[in-house]
Each structure stands twice: as structure tokens, then as C-alpha cells.
Coordinates of C-alpha atoms in Angstrom, one line a residue:
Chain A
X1 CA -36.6 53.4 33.6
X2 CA -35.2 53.7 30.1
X3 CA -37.5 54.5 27.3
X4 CA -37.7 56.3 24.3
X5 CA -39.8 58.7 22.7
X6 CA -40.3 58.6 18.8
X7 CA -42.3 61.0 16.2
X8 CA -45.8 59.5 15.3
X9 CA -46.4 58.9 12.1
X10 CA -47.3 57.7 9.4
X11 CA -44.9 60.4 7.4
X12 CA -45.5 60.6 3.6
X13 CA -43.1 62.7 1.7
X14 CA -42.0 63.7 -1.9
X15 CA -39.2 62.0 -3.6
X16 CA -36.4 64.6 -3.1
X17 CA -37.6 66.3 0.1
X18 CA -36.1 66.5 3.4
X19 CA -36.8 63.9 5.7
X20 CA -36.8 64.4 9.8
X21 CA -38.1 61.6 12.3
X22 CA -37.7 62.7 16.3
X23 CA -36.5 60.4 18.7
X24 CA -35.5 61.6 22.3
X25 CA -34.4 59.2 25.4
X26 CA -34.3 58.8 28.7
X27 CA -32.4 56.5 30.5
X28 CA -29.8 55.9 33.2
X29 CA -25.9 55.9 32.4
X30 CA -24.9 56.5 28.8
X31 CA -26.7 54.7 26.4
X32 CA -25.8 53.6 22.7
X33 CA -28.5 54.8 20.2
X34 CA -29.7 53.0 17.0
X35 CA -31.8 53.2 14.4
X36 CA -33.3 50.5 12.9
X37 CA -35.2 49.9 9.3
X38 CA -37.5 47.8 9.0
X39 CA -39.0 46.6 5.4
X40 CA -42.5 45.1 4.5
X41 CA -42.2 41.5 5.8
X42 CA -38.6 41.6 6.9
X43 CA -36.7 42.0 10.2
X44 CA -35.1 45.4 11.5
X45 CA -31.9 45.9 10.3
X46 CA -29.5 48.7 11.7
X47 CA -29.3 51.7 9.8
X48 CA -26.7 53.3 12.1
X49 CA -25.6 53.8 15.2
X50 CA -23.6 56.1 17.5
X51 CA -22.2 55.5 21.1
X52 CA -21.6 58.4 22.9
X53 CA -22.5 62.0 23.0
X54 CA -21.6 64.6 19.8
X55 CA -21.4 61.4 18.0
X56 CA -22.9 61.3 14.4
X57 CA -23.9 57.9 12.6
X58 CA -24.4 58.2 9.1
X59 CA -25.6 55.5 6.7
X60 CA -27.1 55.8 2.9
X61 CA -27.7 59.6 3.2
X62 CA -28.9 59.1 6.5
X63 CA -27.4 60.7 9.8
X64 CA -27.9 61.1 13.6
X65 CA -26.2 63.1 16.0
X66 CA -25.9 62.5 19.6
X67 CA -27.2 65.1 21.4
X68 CA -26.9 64.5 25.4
X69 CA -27.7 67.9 26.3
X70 CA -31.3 67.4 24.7
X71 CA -31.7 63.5 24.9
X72 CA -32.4 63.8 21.4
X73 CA -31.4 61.3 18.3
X74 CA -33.2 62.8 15.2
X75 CA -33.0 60.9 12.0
X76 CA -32.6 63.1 8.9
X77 CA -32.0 62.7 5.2
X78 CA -31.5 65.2 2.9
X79 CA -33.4 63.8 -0.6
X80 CA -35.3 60.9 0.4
X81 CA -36.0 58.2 -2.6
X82 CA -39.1 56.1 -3.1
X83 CA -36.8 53.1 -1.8
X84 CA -36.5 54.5 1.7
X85 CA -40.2 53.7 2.0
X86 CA -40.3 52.0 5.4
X87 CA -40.6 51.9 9.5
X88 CA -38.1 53.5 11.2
X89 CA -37.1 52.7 15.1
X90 CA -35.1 54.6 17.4
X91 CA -33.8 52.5 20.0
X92 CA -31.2 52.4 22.7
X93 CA -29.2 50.0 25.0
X94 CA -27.8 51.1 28.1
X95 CA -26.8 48.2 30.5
X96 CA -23.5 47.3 30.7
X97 CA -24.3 43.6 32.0
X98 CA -27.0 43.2 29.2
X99 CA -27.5 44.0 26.2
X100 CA -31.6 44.6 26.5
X101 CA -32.9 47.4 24.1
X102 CA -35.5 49.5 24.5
X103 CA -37.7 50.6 20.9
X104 CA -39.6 53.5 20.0
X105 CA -42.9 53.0 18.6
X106 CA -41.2 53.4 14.6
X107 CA -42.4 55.9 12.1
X108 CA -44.1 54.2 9.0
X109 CA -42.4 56.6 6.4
X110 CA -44.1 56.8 2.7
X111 CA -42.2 58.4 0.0
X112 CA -44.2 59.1 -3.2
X113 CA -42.8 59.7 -6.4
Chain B
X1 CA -21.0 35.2 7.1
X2 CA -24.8 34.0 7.0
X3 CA -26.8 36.0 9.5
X4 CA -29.4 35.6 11.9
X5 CA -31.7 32.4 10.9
X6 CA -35.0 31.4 12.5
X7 CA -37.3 28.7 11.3
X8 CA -40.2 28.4 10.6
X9 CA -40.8 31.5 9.2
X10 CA -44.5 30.9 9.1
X11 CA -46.8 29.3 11.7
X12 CA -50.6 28.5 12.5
X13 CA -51.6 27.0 15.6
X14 CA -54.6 26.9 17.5
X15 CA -55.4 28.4 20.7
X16 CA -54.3 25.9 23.5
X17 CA -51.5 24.5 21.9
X18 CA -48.0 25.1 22.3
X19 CA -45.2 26.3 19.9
X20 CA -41.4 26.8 19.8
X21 CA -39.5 29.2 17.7
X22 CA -36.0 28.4 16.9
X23 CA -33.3 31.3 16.3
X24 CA -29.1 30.4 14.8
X25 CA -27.3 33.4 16.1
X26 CA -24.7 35.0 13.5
X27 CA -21.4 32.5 13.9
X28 CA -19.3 33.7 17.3
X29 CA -22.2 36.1 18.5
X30 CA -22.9 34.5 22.1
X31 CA -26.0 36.8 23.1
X32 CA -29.5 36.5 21.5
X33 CA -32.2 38.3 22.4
X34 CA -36.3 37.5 21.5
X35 CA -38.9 40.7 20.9
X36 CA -42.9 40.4 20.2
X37 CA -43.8 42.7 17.5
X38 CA -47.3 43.6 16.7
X39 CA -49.2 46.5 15.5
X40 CA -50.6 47.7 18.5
X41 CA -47.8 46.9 21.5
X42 CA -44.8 47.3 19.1
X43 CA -41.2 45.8 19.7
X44 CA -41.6 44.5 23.2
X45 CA -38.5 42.7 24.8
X46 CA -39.2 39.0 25.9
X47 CA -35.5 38.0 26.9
X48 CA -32.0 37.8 26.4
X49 CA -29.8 34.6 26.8
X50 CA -25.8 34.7 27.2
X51 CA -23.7 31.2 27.5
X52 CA -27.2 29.0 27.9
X53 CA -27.6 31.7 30.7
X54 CA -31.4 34.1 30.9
X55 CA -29.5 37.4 31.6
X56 CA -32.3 39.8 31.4
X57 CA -36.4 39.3 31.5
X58 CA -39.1 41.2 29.6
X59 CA -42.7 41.7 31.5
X60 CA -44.3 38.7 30.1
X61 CA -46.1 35.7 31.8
X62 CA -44.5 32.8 32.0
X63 CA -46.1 31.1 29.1
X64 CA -43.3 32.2 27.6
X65 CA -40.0 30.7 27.9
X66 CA -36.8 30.0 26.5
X67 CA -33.1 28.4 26.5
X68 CA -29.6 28.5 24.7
X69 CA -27.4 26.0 24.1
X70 CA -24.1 25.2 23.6
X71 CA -23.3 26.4 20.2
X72 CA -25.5 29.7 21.3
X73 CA -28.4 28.9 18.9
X74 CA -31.5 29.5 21.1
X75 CA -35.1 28.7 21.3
X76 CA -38.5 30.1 22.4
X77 CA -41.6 28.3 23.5
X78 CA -45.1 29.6 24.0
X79 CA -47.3 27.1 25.6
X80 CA -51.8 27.1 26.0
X81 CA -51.7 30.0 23.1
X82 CA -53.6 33.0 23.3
X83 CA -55.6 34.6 20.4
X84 CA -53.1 37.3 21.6
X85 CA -49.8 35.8 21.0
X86 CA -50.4 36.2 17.5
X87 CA -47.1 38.2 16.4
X88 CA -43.7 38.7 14.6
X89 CA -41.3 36.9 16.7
X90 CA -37.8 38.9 16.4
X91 CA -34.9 37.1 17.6
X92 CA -31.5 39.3 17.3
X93 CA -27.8 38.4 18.2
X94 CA -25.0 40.4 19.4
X95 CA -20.9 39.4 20.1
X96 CA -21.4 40.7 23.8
X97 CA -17.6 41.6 23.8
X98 CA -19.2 44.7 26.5
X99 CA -22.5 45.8 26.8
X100 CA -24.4 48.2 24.5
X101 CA -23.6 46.6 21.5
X102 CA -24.9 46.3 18.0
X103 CA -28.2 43.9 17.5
X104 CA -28.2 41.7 14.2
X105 CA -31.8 41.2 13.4
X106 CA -33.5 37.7 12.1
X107 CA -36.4 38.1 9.5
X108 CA -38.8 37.1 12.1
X109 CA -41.3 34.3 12.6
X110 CA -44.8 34.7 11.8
X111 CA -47.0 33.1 14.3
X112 CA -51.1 32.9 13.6
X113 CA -52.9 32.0 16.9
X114 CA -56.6 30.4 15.8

């Protein structure tokens, strides 16, 4: 079935460093990918998205490529801030008679000054 | 245009009783969809509803339940609680214009099962 796959965490990082979280996929068809962000005490909200392969989403400094060849949907940002302090979740939809998602585990991501 | 609303935010109930969740999709979004969140099963789907129809089913009992109506806002019930239930109730809503589409996230309600 479809599923995804995302880096453990939690993940604590400098301000200014460069930030990585893994996400890979499997699933039947071609999917859309997501990630989500999710803030203390809030609901997720989309961070970006991309909907087929060699895509690239890109959001606040944020970016994703999708790779098909690898399955893969790695999160990166090149100078993280303490604001991007948060869980991140990969996800992915890939019915086209539904719109049911499938989520990662998220990556609690600390960023210290 | 307001997004995704669901009331109450917060919630305490006992174990036995029931309780229903209410969820105002984003105005013209037709499909919403209800996740469990909690800290050791993460986001887990629980359904998705499409013109007052239950397109799709997550893999839990049927305790839990829900319904759309007309004007797409939708509702979820839980009924004889479970210490377990105890969650972040997610409900999200999408246009639907094809499938894969963006979801629109609600802030959540908090439900404490006693």
C-alpha cells in the first residue's frame, strides 16, 4: 500500500545552518507530495507541494524536488531561523477517486540561536 | 476567505460517553477529511466525506463515525470513549476539482478522555 518513510528526529540545528529532513515514498500510480508544518498547538499547514516527477516546490527558503527515480521528497533549507522551529510532515496523495493522504511520522525540528 | 473552522477547540469527557466534533470546510471546498493525531500513532486517517457521501475509510472501529451535509460542513462522533481516544482531531478540506489535491488544515480539536 502507499506509505511514506520520514527522517527521525528530533533535529536541533544552529540558526544559519543547513537544514535536510528525508522523506521517501512508496505508493501506486503517481502521487502528489506535500509537506506540511505544523506549529505548537496549531493545525498542519502546507508548506509546499509538487505534483509530478522533477518537480520542485519551494516555499520561505524551503524546497523539494521530486525525485521518481529514488522515491525521494527531501526537505532542505539553506539558513534555517529560530522561527522555523517546528514538526515537519511529508505526506502524499495518490488516488484519483479520493483525496486520502498518507503522513510520515514528522521531524520535531529545533533551531537554537 | 476564512479557513478551515472546528469547534470546540477544547474538550473533556469521561470514559463512556460520547462526543461529536464539528468541522466548516473553506467556502466551495466539497471534500473534508478527519485524521487522529497523537504522540505515539501520529496522523492517522479516519475518513473522507464528498457531497454528504463517506468516499474513503481509515482502519478504525466503528465507534467512530461521521457525516456531511448539504453546505459540506461535516461532523465526527465518537461514542463509549476510550481512555485512548484522547487526541488532536484534524479535520482538512480540499476543492476535489480531481484527485490529489491540496489539503487546508483546521487547528484541531483537543479531546481529553477521563
Amino acid at each position: 500500500g502507499d506509505s511514506v518513510t520520514q527522517m527521525e528526529g528530533p533535529v536541533t540545528l544552529s540558526e544559519e545552518a543547513f537544514l535536510t529532513i528525508n522523506c521517501t515514498y512508496t505508493a501506486t500510480g503517481y502521487p502528489s507530495l506535500f509537506w506540511y508544518v505544523q506549529y505548537p498547538g496549531e493545525g498542519l499547514q502546507l508548506l509546499l507541494k509538487a505534483t509530478k516527477a522533477d518537480d520542485k516546490g519551494s516555499n520561505k527558503g524551503f524546497e523539494a524536488t521530486y525525485r521518481k527515480e529514488t522515491t525521494s521528497f527531501h526537505l532542505e533549507k539553506g539558513s534555517v531561523q529560530v522561527s522555523d522551529s517546528a514538526v515537519y510532515f511529508c505526506a502524499l496523495s495518490a488516488s484519483n477517486t479520493g483525496n486520502q493522504f498518507y503522513f510520515g511520522t514528522g521531524t520535531s525540528l529545533t533551531v537554537i540561536p | 476567505k476564512a479557513g478551515v473552522t472546528q469547534t470546540p477547540r477544547y474538550l473533556i469527557k469521561t470514559r463512556g460517553q460520547q462526543v461529536t466534533l464539528s468541522c466548516s470546510p473553506i467556502s466551495g471546498h466539497r471534500s473534508v477529511s478527519w485524521y487522529q493525531q497523537t504522540p505515539g500513532q501520529g496522523l492517522q486517517f479516519l475518513f473522507e466525506y464528498f457531497s454528504e457521501t463517506q468516499r474513503n475509510k481509515g482502519n478504525f472501529p466503528g465507534r467512530f463515525s461521521g457525516r456531511q451535509f448539504s453546505n459540506s460542513r461535516s461532523e465526527m462522533n465518537v461514542s463509549t470513549l476510550e481512555l485512548g481516544d484522547s487526541a488532536l482531531y484534524l479535520c482538512a478540506s480540499s476543492l476535489m476539482l480531481a484527485g490529489k489535491e491540496t489539503q487546508y488544515f483546521g487547528p484541531g480539536t483537543r479531546l481529553l478522555v477521563l
